[in-house]
């Protein structure tokens, strides 16, 4: 059998090389060749005649014509139009998708095909003697390639996206990257050539047309003014040209905090009223400076400015509320001093140096503290009195003790 095949092949080669005219050898240009679907500017088809069949045929995907789509023609040079050659096909899709006219060798596709589902079919062609069934040509394998049309829009498979970037970042700062994919043929035309653009989100953000990298596009974006942005990115095929298909995705971008704000007092004077009896070390009132930042960036440090009041009052920060709690360091006495007036500062210990130029990282306010008068126990002018009395002098005054009330306003002392 092996020897027989070799002989046959040898004979065929002999036939092909010696007896056949050049025209005969390569067939006529119009038969068996692929149809030229390609648009101008496309790379030339790689079509090679292997044996007696073109190695590649083309069929347009999603073809909607009412007639079966013509694919191409098989032709043996031994076929002289006398209907003595019978062409047969075998392989993928034969019968269900591809049919062949046995005498003409015409191949048709019976239904529309989806390149994105199956890009090519491998088939085998045979040419046999119609009477004897003997092969006239060696069996030849070829493919029918499904030619792409632009029937898929770019899709963002990972969207919607979430990203964050520090506020006040310079223009060009990287935020994130989005990627769309296009199921069409990337090796052919522009059907899968994607260009990104910003649909919503300008002028704050930009996207690089080819890479999908999103960047800051506006300087000094301030979290304390607007914290989150919903950016819509479009991916369009056909290189972004008119008529291309498009897909979109949203990117939620959050500005993260940087320490760009110092604390500020809401008013320049705070009034506190403190009973003169307030114990040492106790809290006698609170004041508040507000820092627009968040977390540690909103921490406030308070100080009593040295001078009048700094020896009597201290201030510390309530870690939960960031309020300044005023503490009493020395006892108060209404009778000796009714009013204290002292300056306090509120500062941000961690302020970012970039934002210090021009402004100060602290603020100050005046605290006016009134001491309130309290009822106090009378004080005897002497701690010991000696008196003499005679027997039988009941009902008569034996002497006088003096006491005064240190409170102002003459509240009479009752015994
Ligand atoms: C993006 O933000 C919008 C509006 O705040 C919200 O409804 C949506 O769930 C967010 N999407 C994601 C993926 O977080
Ligand atoms: Ca496409
Ligand atoms: Ca396609
Ligand atoms: Ca701050
Ligand atoms: Ca901030």
CSV table of C-alpha atoms and ligand atoms in Angstrom, one decimal, residues 159-162 228-230 250-253, ligand 1:
chain,number,residue,atom,x,y,z
A,159,UNK,CA,-15.7,47.7,36.1
A,160,UNK,CA,-17.2,49.5,37.9
A,161,UNK,CA,-13.9,50.7,39.4
A,162,UNK,CA,-13.1,52.2,42.8
A,228,UNK,CA,-15.7,62.0,45.7
A,229,UNK,CA,-16.1,61.9,42.0
A,230,UNK,CA,-17.9,59.6,39.6
A,250,UNK,CA,-17.7,54.3,35.9
A,251,UNK,CA,-14.8,54.9,38.2
A,252,UNK,CA,-15.5,56.1,41.8
A,253,UNK,CA,-12.6,58.3,42.8
B,1,LIG,C1,-20.0,54.7,43.2
B,1,LIG,O1,-20.6,55.8,43.8
B,1,LIG,C2,-22.0,55.7,43.7
B,1,LIG,C3,-22.5,57.1,44.2
B,1,LIG,O2,-21.9,57.4,45.4
B,1,LIG,C4,-22.5,54.5,44.4
B,1,LIG,O3,-23.9,54.5,44.3
B,1,LIG,C5,-21.9,53.3,43.8
B,1,LIG,O4,-22.3,52.2,44.5
B,1,LIG,C6,-20.4,53.4,43.8
B,1,LIG,N1,-19.9,52.2,43.1
B,1,LIG,C7,-18.9,51.5,43.6
B,1,LIG,C8,-18.4,50.4,42.8
B,1,LIG,O5,-18.5,51.6,44.7
